[in-house]
CSV table of N, CA and C in Angstrom, one decimal:
chain,number,residue,atom,x,y,z
A,12,MET,N,50.2,99.7,168.4
A,12,MET,CA,51.6,100.2,168.3
A,12,MET,C,52.0,100.1,166.9
A,13,ASN,N,52.6,101.2,166.4
A,13,ASN,CA,53.0,101.1,165.0
A,13,ASN,C,54.4,100.4,164.9
A,14,PRO,N,54.7,99.9,163.7
A,14,PRO,CA,56.0,99.2,163.5
A,14,PRO,C,57.2,99.9,164.0
A,15,ALA,N,57.3,101.2,163.7
A,15,ALA,CA,58.5,102.0,164.1
A,15,ALA,C,58.6,102.1,165.6
A,16,ASP,N,57.5,102.2,166.3
A,16,ASP,CA,57.5,102.3,167.8
A,16,ASP,C,57.8,100.9,168.4
A,17,ALA,N,57.3,99.8,167.8
A,17,ALA,CA,57.7,98.5,168.2
A,17,ALA,C,59.2,98.2,168.1
A,18,ARG,N,59.7,98.6,167.0
A,18,ARG,CA,61.1,98.4,166.7
A,18,ARG,C,61.9,99.2,167.7
A,19,ALA,N,61.6,100.5,167.9
A,19,ALA,CA,62.3,101.4,168.8
A,19,ALA,C,62.2,100.8,170.3
A,20,ALA,N,61.1,100.3,170.7
A,20,ALA,CA,61.0,99.8,172.1
A,20,ALA,C,61.9,98.6,172.3
A,21,ILE,N,61.9,97.7,171.3
A,21,ILE,CA,62.8,96.5,171.5
A,21,ILE,C,64.2,96.9,171.4
A,22,GLU,N,64.6,97.7,170.4
A,22,GLU,CA,66.0,98.1,170.3
A,22,GLU,C,66.5,98.9,171.6
A,23,SER,N,65.6,99.7,172.1
A,23,SER,CA,66.0,100.5,173.3
A,23,SER,C,66.2,99.6,174.5
A,24,PHE,N,65.3,98.6,174.7
A,24,PHE,CA,65.4,97.7,175.8
A,24,PHE,C,66.7,96.9,175.6
A,25,LEU,N,67.0,96.4,174.5
A,25,LEU,CA,68.2,95.6,174.3
A,25,LEU,C,69.5,96.4,174.5
A,26,ARG,N,69.5,97.7,174.1
A,26,ARG,CA,70.6,98.5,174.4
A,26,ARG,C,70.8,98.7,175.9
A,27,GLU,N,69.7,98.8,176.6
A,27,GLU,CA,69.8,99.0,178.1
A,27,GLU,C,70.1,97.8,178.9
A,28,SER,N,69.9,96.6,178.2
A,28,SER,CA,70.2,95.3,178.8
A,28,SER,C,71.2,94.5,178.0
A,29,PRO,N,72.4,95.0,177.9
A,29,PRO,CA,73.4,94.3,177.0
A,29,PRO,C,73.8,92.9,177.4
A,30,GLY,N,74.1,92.1,176.5
A,30,GLY,CA,74.7,90.8,176.8
A,30,GLY,C,73.7,89.7,176.8
A,31,ARG,N,72.4,89.9,177.0
A,31,ARG,CA,71.5,88.8,177.1
A,31,ARG,C,70.9,88.4,175.8
A,32,PHE,N,70.7,89.4,174.9
A,32,PHE,CA,70.1,89.2,173.6
A,32,PHE,C,70.9,90.0,172.5
A,33,ALA,N,70.7,89.5,171.3
A,33,ALA,CA,71.2,90.2,170.2
A,33,ALA,C,70.1,90.4,169.2
A,34,LEU,N,70.1,91.5,168.4
A,34,LEU,CA,69.0,91.7,167.4
A,34,LEU,C,69.7,91.6,166.1
A,35,LEU,N,69.1,90.7,165.3
A,35,LEU,CA,69.6,90.4,163.9
A,35,LEU,C,68.6,90.8,162.9
A,36,PRO,N,68.7,92.1,162.4
A,36,PRO,CA,67.7,92.6,161.5
A,36,PRO,C,67.5,91.8,160.2
A,37,ASP,N,66.3,91.7,159.7
A,37,ASP,CA,66.0,91.0,158.5
A,37,ASP,C,66.5,91.9,157.3
A,38,ASP,N,66.8,91.3,156.2
A,38,ASP,CA,67.3,92.1,155.0
A,38,ASP,C,66.3,93.1,154.6
A,39,ASP,N,65.0,92.8,154.7
A,39,ASP,CA,64.0,93.8,154.2
A,39,ASP,C,63.6,94.9,155.2
A,40,GLY,N,64.2,94.9,156.4
A,40,GLY,CA,64.0,95.9,157.4
A,40,GLY,C,62.6,95.8,158.1
A,41,ARG,N,61.8,94.8,157.7
A,41,ARG,CA,60.5,94.7,158.3
A,41,ARG,C,60.4,93.9,159.6
A,42,GLY,N,61.5,93.4,160.0
A,42,GLY,CA,61.5,92.5,161.2
A,42,GLY,C,62.9,92.2,161.6
A,43,ALA,N,63.1,91.2,162.5
A,43,ALA,CA,64.4,90.8,163.0
A,43,ALA,C,64.2,89.5,163.6
A,44,ARG,N,65.4,88.9,164.0
A,44,ARG,CA,65.4,87.7,164.8
A,44,ARG,C,66.1,88.2,166.1
A,45,ILE,N,65.5,87.8,167.2
A,45,ILE,CA,66.0,88.1,168.5
A,45,ILE,C,66.7,86.9,169.0
A,46,LEU,N,68.0,87.0,169.3
A,46,LEU,CA,68.8,85.8,169.7
A,46,LEU,C,69.1,85.9,171.2
A,47,GLU,N,68.8,84.8,171.9
A,47,GLU,CA,69.1,84.7,173.3
A,47,GLU,C,70.5,84.1,173.4
A,48,ALA,N,71.4,84.9,174.0
A,48,ALA,CA,72.8,84.6,174.0
A,48,ALA,C,73.1,83.3,174.8
A,49,GLY,N,72.4,83.0,175.8
A,49,GLY,CA,72.7,81.9,176.7
A,49,GLY,C,72.3,80.5,176.1
A,50,THR,N,71.3,80.5,175.2
A,50,THR,CA,70.9,79.2,174.6
A,50,THR,C,71.0,79.2,173.1
A,51,GLY,N,71.2,80.3,172.4
A,51,GLY,CA,71.2,80.3,171.0
A,51,GLY,C,69.8,80.3,170.4
A,52,LYS,N,68.7,80.3,171.2
A,52,LYS,CA,67.4,80.3,170.7
A,52,LYS,C,67.1,81.6,170.1
A,53,THR,N,66.3,81.6,169.0
A,53,THR,CA,65.9,82.8,168.3
A,53,THR,C,64.4,82.9,168.2
A,54,LEU,N,63.9,84.2,168.1
A,54,LEU,CA,62.5,84.4,168.0
A,54,LEU,C,62.4,85.4,166.8
A,55,GLY,N,61.7,85.0,165.8
A,55,GLY,CA,61.5,85.9,164.6
A,55,GLY,C,60.3,86.9,165.0
A,56,VAL,N,60.6,88.2,164.7
A,56,VAL,CA,59.5,89.2,164.9
A,56,VAL,C,59.4,90.0,163.6
A,57,ARG,N,58.2,90.3,163.3
A,57,ARG,CA,57.9,91.3,162.2
A,57,ARG,C,57.3,92.5,162.9
A,58,TRP,N,57.9,93.7,162.7
A,58,TRP,CA,57.5,94.9,163.4
A,58,TRP,C,56.0,95.2,163.3
A,59,ASP,N,55.4,94.9,162.2
A,59,ASP,CA,54.0,95.2,162.1
A,59,ASP,C,53.1,94.1,162.7
A,60,GLU,N,53.7,93.1,163.3
A,60,GLU,CA,52.9,92.0,164.0
A,60,GLU,C,53.0,92.2,165.6
A,61,ILE,N,53.6,93.3,166.0
A,61,ILE,CA,53.7,93.6,167.4
A,61,ILE,C,52.6,94.6,167.8
A,62,ALA,N,51.8,94.1,168.8
A,62,ALA,CA,50.7,95.0,169.3
A,62,ALA,C,51.2,95.9,170.4
A,63,GLU,N,52.1,95.3,171.2
A,63,GLU,CA,52.6,96.1,172.3
A,63,GLU,C,54.0,95.6,172.7
A,64,ALA,N,54.8,96.5,173.2
A,64,ALA,CA,56.1,96.2,173.8
A,64,ALA,C,56.3,97.1,175.0
A,65,VAL,N,56.2,96.5,176.2
A,65,VAL,CA,56.1,97.3,177.4
A,65,VAL,C,57.2,96.8,178.4
A,66,ALA,N,58.0,97.8,178.9
A,66,ALA,CA,59.0,97.4,179.9
A,66,ALA,C,58.3,97.4,181.2
A,67,ARG,N,58.7,96.4,182.0
A,67,ARG,CA,58.2,96.2,183.4
A,67,ARG,C,59.3,95.9,184.3
A,68,GLN,N,59.0,96.1,185.6
A,68,GLN,CA,60.0,95.8,186.6
A,68,GLN,C,59.7,94.5,187.3
A,69,ASN,N,60.7,93.6,187.5
A,69,ASN,CA,60.5,92.3,188.2
A,69,ASN,C,60.3,92.6,189.7
A,70,PRO,N,59.2,92.2,190.3
A,70,PRO,CA,59.0,92.5,191.7
A,70,PRO,C,59.9,91.7,192.6
A,71,VAL,N,60.4,90.6,192.2
A,71,VAL,CA,61.3,89.7,193.0
A,71,VAL,C,62.7,90.1,192.8
A,72,ARG,N,63.2,90.4,191.6
A,72,ARG,CA,64.5,90.8,191.3
A,72,ARG,C,64.5,92.2,190.7
A,73,ALA,N,65.5,92.9,191.0
A,73,ALA,CA,65.5,94.3,190.6
A,73,ALA,C,66.0,94.4,189.2
A,74,THR,N,65.4,93.7,188.3
A,74,THR,CA,65.7,93.8,186.9
A,74,THR,C,64.5,94.0,186.0
A,75,PRO,N,64.7,94.8,185.0
A,75,PRO,CA,63.5,95.1,184.1
A,75,PRO,C,63.4,94.0,183.1
A,76,TYR,N,62.2,93.8,182.5
A,76,TYR,CA,62.0,92.9,181.4
A,76,TYR,C,61.0,93.6,180.5
A,77,LEU,N,61.0,93.1,179.2
A,77,LEU,CA,60.1,93.6,178.2
A,77,LEU,C,59.1,92.6,177.8
A,78,VAL,N,57.8,92.9,177.9
A,78,VAL,CA,56.8,92.1,177.4
A,78,VAL,C,56.4,92.5,176.0
A,79,VAL,N,56.5,91.5,175.1
A,79,VAL,CA,56.2,91.7,173.7
A,79,VAL,C,54.9,90.9,173.4
A,80,VAL,N,53.9,91.7,173.1
A,80,VAL,CA,52.6,91.1,172.7
A,80,VAL,C,52.4,91.2,171.2
A,81,PHE,N,52.1,90.1,170.6
A,81,PHE,CA,51.9,90.0,169.2
A,81,PHE,C,50.4,90.2,168.8
A,82,THR,N,50.2,90.6,167.6
A,82,THR,CA,48.8,90.8,167.2
A,82,THR,C,48.0,89.5,167.2
A,83,ASP,N,48.6,88.4,167.1
A,83,ASP,CA,47.9,87.1,167.2
A,83,ASP,C,47.7,86.6,168.6
A,84,GLY,N,48.1,87.4,169.6
A,84,GLY,CA,47.8,87.1,171.0
A,84,GLY,C,49.0,86.4,171.7
A,85,ARG,N,50.1,86.0,171.0
A,85,ARG,CA,51.2,85.4,171.7
A,85,ARG,C,51.9,86.5,172.5
A,86,GLN,N,52.5,86.0,173.6
A,86,GLN,CA,53.3,86.9,174.5
A,86,GLN,C,54.6,86.3,174.8
A,87,VAL,N,55.7,87.1,174.7
A,87,VAL,CA,57.0,86.6,175.1
A,87,VAL,C,57.7,87.8,175.9
A,88,ALA,N,58.3,87.4,177.0
A,88,ALA,CA,59.1,88.4,177.7
A,88,ALA,C,60.6,88.3,177.5
A,89,LEU,N,61.3,89.4,177.3
A,89,LEU,CA,62.7,89.4,177.3
A,89,LEU,C,63.2,89.7,178.7
A,90,ALA,N,63.8,88.8,179.3
A,90,ALA,CA,64.1,88.9,180.8
A,90,ALA,C,65.5,88.6,181.1
A,91,ASP,N,65.9,88.8,182.3
A,91,ASP,CA,67.3,88.4,182.7
A,91,ASP,C,67.6,86.9,182.6
A,92,VAL,N,66.5,86.1,182.6
A,92,VAL,CA,66.7,84.7,182.5
A,92,VAL,C,66.6,84.2,181.0
A,93,GLY,N,66.4,85.2,180.1
A,93,GLY,CA,66.3,84.9,178.7
A,93,GLY,C,64.8,85.1,178.3
A,94,PHE,N,64.4,84.3,177.3
A,94,PHE,CA,63.0,84.4,176.8
A,94,PHE,C,62.2,83.8,177.9
A,95,ALA,N,61.0,84.4,178.2
A,95,ALA,CA,60.1,83.8,179.2
A,95,ALA,C,58.7,83.8,178.5
A,96,PHE,N,58.0,82.7,178.7
A,96,PHE,CA,56.7,82.5,178.0
A,96,PHE,C,55.9,81.6,178.9
A,97,ALA,N,54.6,81.6,178.6
A,97,ALA,CA,53.6,80.8,179.3
A,97,ALA,C,53.7,79.3,178.9
A,98,PRO,N,53.5,78.4,179.8
A,98,PRO,CA,53.4,77.0,179.4
A,98,PRO,C,52.1,76.7,178.7
A,99,SER,N,51.9,75.6,178.0
A,99,SER,CA,50.7,75.1,177.4
A,99,SER,C,50.4,73.7,177.9
A,100,THR,N,49.2,73.6,178.4
A,100,THR,CA,48.7,72.2,178.9
A,100,THR,C,47.9,71.5,177.9
A,101,ALA,N,47.9,71.9,176.6
A,101,ALA,CA,47.1,71.3,175.6
A,101,ALA,C,47.4,69.8,175.5
A,102,ASN,N,48.6,69.3,175.7
A,102,ASN,CA,48.9,67.9,175.6
A,102,ASN,C,49.1,67.2,176.9
A,103,THR,N,49.1,67.9,178.0
A,103,THR,CA,49.3,67.3,179.3
A,103,THR,C,48.1,67.3,180.2
A,104,GLY,N,47.2,68.2,179.9
A,104,GLY,CA,46.1,68.4,180.8
A,104,GLY,C,46.6,69.2,182.0
A,105,PRO,N,45.8,69.5,183.0
A,105,PRO,CA,46.2,70.3,184.1
A,105,PRO,C,47.3,69.6,184.9
A,106,LEU,N,48.3,70.4,185.3
A,106,LEU,CA,49.4,69.9,186.1
A,106,LEU,C,49.5,70.7,187.4
A,107,PRO,N,49.8,69.9,188.5
A,107,PRO,CA,50.0,70.6,189.8
A,107,PRO,C,51.3,71.4,189.8
A,108,ASP,N,51.3,72.5,190.5
A,108,ASP,CA,52.5,73.3,190.6
A,108,ASP,C,53.1,73.8,189.3
A,109,LEU,N,52.3,74.0,188.3
A,109,LEU,CA,52.7,74.5,187.1
A,109,LEU,C,52.9,76.0,187.2
A,110,PRO,N,54.2,76.5,186.9
A,110,PRO,CA,54.4,78.0,187.0
A,110,PRO,C,53.7,78.7,185.9
A,111,ALA,N,53.5,80.0,186.1
A,111,ALA,CA,52.9,80.8,185.1
A,111,ALA,C,53.8,81.1,183.9
A,112,THR,N,55.1,81.1,184.1
A,112,THR,CA,56.0,81.3,183.0
A,112,THR,C,57.2,80.3,183.2
A,113,PHE,N,57.8,80.1,182.0
A,113,PHE,CA,59.0,79.2,181.9
A,113,PHE,C,60.0,80.0,181.1
A,114,CYS,N,61.3,79.5,181.2
A,114,CYS,CA,62.3,79.9,180.3
A,114,CYS,C,63.1,78.7,179.9
A,115,PHE,N,64.0,78.8,178.9
A,115,PHE,CA,64.7,77.6,178.5
A,115,PHE,C,65.7,77.0,179.5
A,116,ARG,N,66.1,77.9,180.4
A,116,ARG,CA,66.9,77.3,181.6
A,116,ARG,C,66.1,76.3,182.4
A,117,ASP,N,64.8,76.6,182.5
A,117,ASP,CA,63.9,75.7,183.2
A,117,ASP,C,63.9,74.3,182.6
A,118,PHE,N,63.9,74.3,181.2
A,118,PHE,CA,63.9,73.0,180.5
A,118,PHE,C,65.1,72.3,180.9
A,119,ARG,N,66.3,72.9,180.9
A,119,ARG,CA,67.5,72.2,181.2
A,119,ARG,C,67.4,71.7,182.6
A,120,HIS,N,66.9,72.4,183.5
A,120,HIS,CA,66.8,72.0,184.9
A,120,HIS,C,65.8,70.7,185.0
A,121,LEU,N,64.7,70.8,184.3
A,121,LEU,CA,63.7,69.7,184.3
A,121,LEU,C,64.3,68.4,183.7
A,122,ALA,N,65.0,68.6,182.5
A,122,ALA,CA,65.5,67.4,181.9
A,122,ALA,C,66.7,66.8,182.7
A,123,THR,N,67.5,67.6,183.2
A,123,THR,CA,68.6,67.1,184.1
A,123,THR,C,68.1,66.4,185.3
A,124,GLY,N,67.1,67.0,185.9
A,124,GLY,CA,66.4,66.4,187.1
A,124,GLY,C,65.8,65.1,186.8
A,125,ALA,N,65.1,65.0,185.6
A,125,ALA,CA,64.5,63.7,185.2
A,125,ALA,C,65.5,62.7,185.0
A,126,GLU,N,66.6,63.1,184.3
A,126,GLU,CA,67.7,62.2,184.1
A,126,GLU,C,68.3,61.6,185.4
A,127,ALA,N,68.5,62.5,186.3
A,127,ALA,CA,69.1,62.1,187.6
A,127,ALA,C,68.1,61.1,188.3
A,128,LEU,N,66.8,61.4,188.3
A,128,LEU,CA,65.8,60.6,188.9
A,128,LEU,C,65.8,59.2,188.3
A,129,LEU,N,66.0,59.1,187.0
A,129,LEU,CA,66.0,57.8,186.3
A,129,LEU,C,67.2,57.0,186.7
A,130,GLY,N,68.2,57.6,187.3
A,130,GLY,CA,69.3,56.9,187.8
A,130,GLY,C,69.1,56.2,189.2
A,131,GLU,N,67.9,56.5,189.8
A,131,GLU,CA,67.6,56.0,191.1
A,131,GLU,C,66.4,55.1,191.0
A,132,ASP,N,66.5,54.0,191.7
A,132,ASP,CA,65.3,53.1,191.7
A,132,ASP,C,64.1,53.7,192.5
A,133,GLY,N,62.9,53.5,191.9
A,133,GLY,CA,61.7,53.9,192.6
A,133,GLY,C,61.4,55.4,192.4
A,134,ARG,N,62.1,56.1,191.6
A,134,ARG,CA,61.8,57.5,191.4
A,134,ARG,C,61.2,57.9,190.1
A,135,GLU,N,60.6,56.8,189.4
A,135,GLU,CA,60.0,57.0,188.1
A,135,GLU,C,58.8,58.0,188.2
A,136,ARG,N,58.0,58.0,189.2
A,136,ARG,CA,56.9,58.9,189.3
A,136,ARG,C,57.3,60.4,189.3
A,137,GLU,N,58.4,60.7,190.0
A,137,GLU,CA,58.9,62.0,190.0
A,137,GLU,C,59.5,62.4,188.7
A,138,ALA,N,60.2,61.4,188.0
A,138,ALA,CA,60.7,61.7,186.7
A,138,ALA,C,59.6,62.0,185.7
A,139,VAL,N,58.5,61.2,185.8
A,139,VAL,CA,57.3,61.5,185.0
A,139,VAL,C,56.8,62.9,185.2
A,140,ALA,N,56.7,63.3,186.4
A,140,ALA,CA,56.2,64.7,186.7
A,140,ALA,C,57.1,65.7,186.1
A,141,ALA,N,58.5,65.5,186.1
A,141,ALA,CA,59.4,66.5,185.5
A,141,ALA,C,59.2,66.5,184.0
A,142,VAL,N,59.0,65.3,183.4
A,142,VAL,CA,58.9,65.2,182.0
A,142,VAL,C,57.6,65.9,181.6
A,143,MET,N,56.5,65.7,182.3
A,143,MET,CA,55.2,66.4,182.0
A,143,MET,C,55.4,67.9,182.0
A,144,LEU,N,56.1,68.4,183.0
A,144,LEU,CA,56.3,69.9,183.1
A,144,LEU,C,57.2,70.3,181.8
A,145,GLY,N,58.1,69.4,181.5
A,145,GLY,CA,58.9,69.7,180.3
A,145,GLY,C,58.1,69.8,179.0
A,146,ILE,N,57.1,68.9,178.9
A,146,ILE,CA,56.2,68.9,177.8
A,146,ILE,C,55.4,70.2,177.7
A,147,ALA,N,54.8,70.6,178.9
A,147,ALA,CA,54.1,71.9,178.9
A,147,ALA,C,55.0,73.1,178.6
A,148,LEU,N,56.2,73.0,179.0
A,148,LEU,CA,57.2,74.1,178.7
A,148,LEU,C,57.4,74.1,177.2
A,149,LEU,N,57.7,73.0,176.6
A,149,LEU,CA,58.0,73.0,175.2
A,149,LEU,C,56.8,73.3,174.3
A,150,ASP,N,55.6,72.9,174.8
A,150,ASP,CA,54.4,73.2,174.0
A,150,ASP,C,54.2,74.7,174.1
A,151,GLY,N,54.4,75.3,175.3
A,151,GLY,CA,54.3,76.8,175.4
A,151,GLY,C,55.3,77.5,174.5
A,152,ALA,N,56.5,77.0,174.5
A,152,ALA,CA,57.6,77.6,173.7
A,152,ALA,C,57.2,77.6,172.2
A,153,ARG,N,56.7,76.4,171.8
A,153,ARG,CA,56.3,76.3,170.4
A,153,ARG,C,55.2,77.3,170.0
A,154,VAL,N,54.2,77.4,170.9
A,154,VAL,CA,53.1,78.3,170.7
A,154,VAL,C,53.6,79.8,170.6
A,155,ALA,N,54.6,80.1,171.4
A,155,ALA,CA,55.2,81.4,171.4
A,155,ALA,C,56.0,81.7,170.1
A,156,GLY,N,56.4,80.6,169.4
A,156,GLY,CA,57.1,80.8,168.1
A,156,GLY,C,58.5,80.3,168.1
A,157,PHE,N,58.9,79.5,169.0
A,157,PHE,CA,60.3,78.9,169.1
A,157,PHE,C,60.4,77.5,168.4
A,158,ASP,N,61.5,77.3,167.9
A,158,ASP,CA,61.9,75.9,167.4
A,158,ASP,C,62.3,75.1,168.6
A,159,VAL,N,61.7,74.0,168.9
A,159,VAL,CA,62.0,73.2,170.1
A,159,VAL,C,62.3,71.8,169.7
A,160,SER,N,62.7,71.6,168.5
A,160,SER,CA,62.9,70.2,168.0
A,160,SER,C,64.1,69.5,168.7
A,161,ARG,N,65.1,70.2,169.1
A,161,ARG,CA,66.2,69.6,169.8
A,161,ARG,C,65.8,69.1,171.2
A,162,GLU,N,65.0,70.0,171.9
A,162,GLU,CA,64.5,69.6,173.2
A,162,GLU,C,63.5,68.5,173.2
A,163,GLU,N,62.7,68.5,172.1
A,163,GLU,CA,61.7,67.4,171.9
A,163,GLU,C,62.4,66.1,171.8
A,164,ARG,N,63.5,66.0,171.1
A,164,ARG,CA,64.3,64.7,171.0
A,164,ARG,C,64.8,64.3,172.4
A,165,GLU,N,65.2,65.2,173.2
A,165,GLU,CA,65.7,64.9,174.5
A,165,GLU,C,64.6,64.4,175.4
A,166,LEU,N,63.4,65.0,175.3
A,166,LEU,CA,62.2,64.5,176.1
A,166,LEU,C,61.8,63.1,175.6
A,167,GLU,N,61.8,62.9,174.3
A,167,GLU,CA,61.4,61.6,173.7
A,167,GLU,C,62.3,60.5,174.2
A,168,SER,N,63.6,60.8,174.4
A,168,SER,CA,64.6,59.8,174.9
A,168,SER,C,64.2,59.5,176.4
A,169,LEU,N,63.9,60.6,177.1
A,169,LEU,CA,63.5,60.3,178.5
A,169,LEU,C,62.2,59.5,178.6
A,170,LEU,N,61.3,59.8,177.8
A,170,LEU,CA,60.0,59.1,177.8
A,170,LEU,C,60.2,57.6,177.4
A,171,ARG,N,61.1,57.3,176.4
A,171,ARG,CA,61.4,55.9,176.1
A,171,ARG,C,62.0,55.2,177.3
A,172,ARG,N,62.9,55.8,178.0
A,172,ARG,CA,63.5,55.2,179.2
A,172,ARG,C,62.5,55.0,180.3
A,173,LEU,N,61.6,55.9,180.5
A,173,LEU,CA,60.5,55.7,181.4
A,173,LEU,C,59.6,54.6,181.1
A,174,GLU,N,59.2,54.5,179.8
A,174,GLU,CA,58.4,53.4,179.3
A,174,GLU,C,59.1,52.0,179.5
A,175,GLU,N,60.4,52.0,179.2
A,175,GLU,CA,61.1,50.8,179.4
A,175,GLU,C,61.1,50.3,180.8
A,176,ARG,N,61.0,51.2,181.8
A,176,ARG,CA,61.0,50.9,183.2
A,176,ARG,C,59.5,50.6,183.7
A,177,GLY,N,58.6,50.7,182.7
A,177,GLY,CA,57.2,50.4,183.1
A,177,GLY,C,56.4,51.6,183.7
A,178,ALA,N,57.0,52.8,183.6
A,178,ALA,CA,56.2,53.9,184.0
A,178,ALA,C,55.1,54.2,183.1
A,179,ARG,N,54.0,54.7,183.7
A,179,ARG,CA,52.8,55.1,182.9
A,179,ARG,C,52.9,56.6,182.6
A,180,VAL,N,52.9,56.9,181.4
A,180,VAL,CA,53.0,58.4,181.0
A,180,VAL,C,51.7,58.8,180.4
C-alpha cells in the first residue's frame, strides 16, 4: 500500500465513524497521531510504514472496524471499543482464557476487578489472574506502539498489594 492510499483509507474510515477517534496530522505531512477519544491514548503512524489498512465488519456487532497492518508486522484495529490489539504473553507465559484481542476499556475492567477482589478475603488468586491478564494486555499495547506507563504504575500498585498479602505472582 502506498502512503497516499494508507492515509486515504484511515481518513475515510475516521470520517465514516465520527466521534471515536481524531486524526492529528504531523507537521511534515508524512504521518499523524490517531487519538482515541474515550481514553486519550494516541498511536503515531507514518504513512509509509503502513502495509495495509482494511475495513472489516464485526461479526458479533454490526459495526465496521479498520485493521491497520504496519510494515514491521504490528497490527492495530480502530474499532467501536477504541484501539484493539493482540495481547503479548512474553512476560506472563501462557494464560488460560486469554482473548485474542484487548482494548484499553478491558484494562480498566481488569484493574477495577482486581481492586475489588483485593477488598475481599481469600480472593487473591482471582486478583492475580486479573493482574496477569492486565500484564499481557499492557505488553501487547506496548508492542503495538502505545505508551502504557500510567497503566503500568496502576498494575505495580496492585502487585505490591498482592505481595503484601502473601500472594505468589
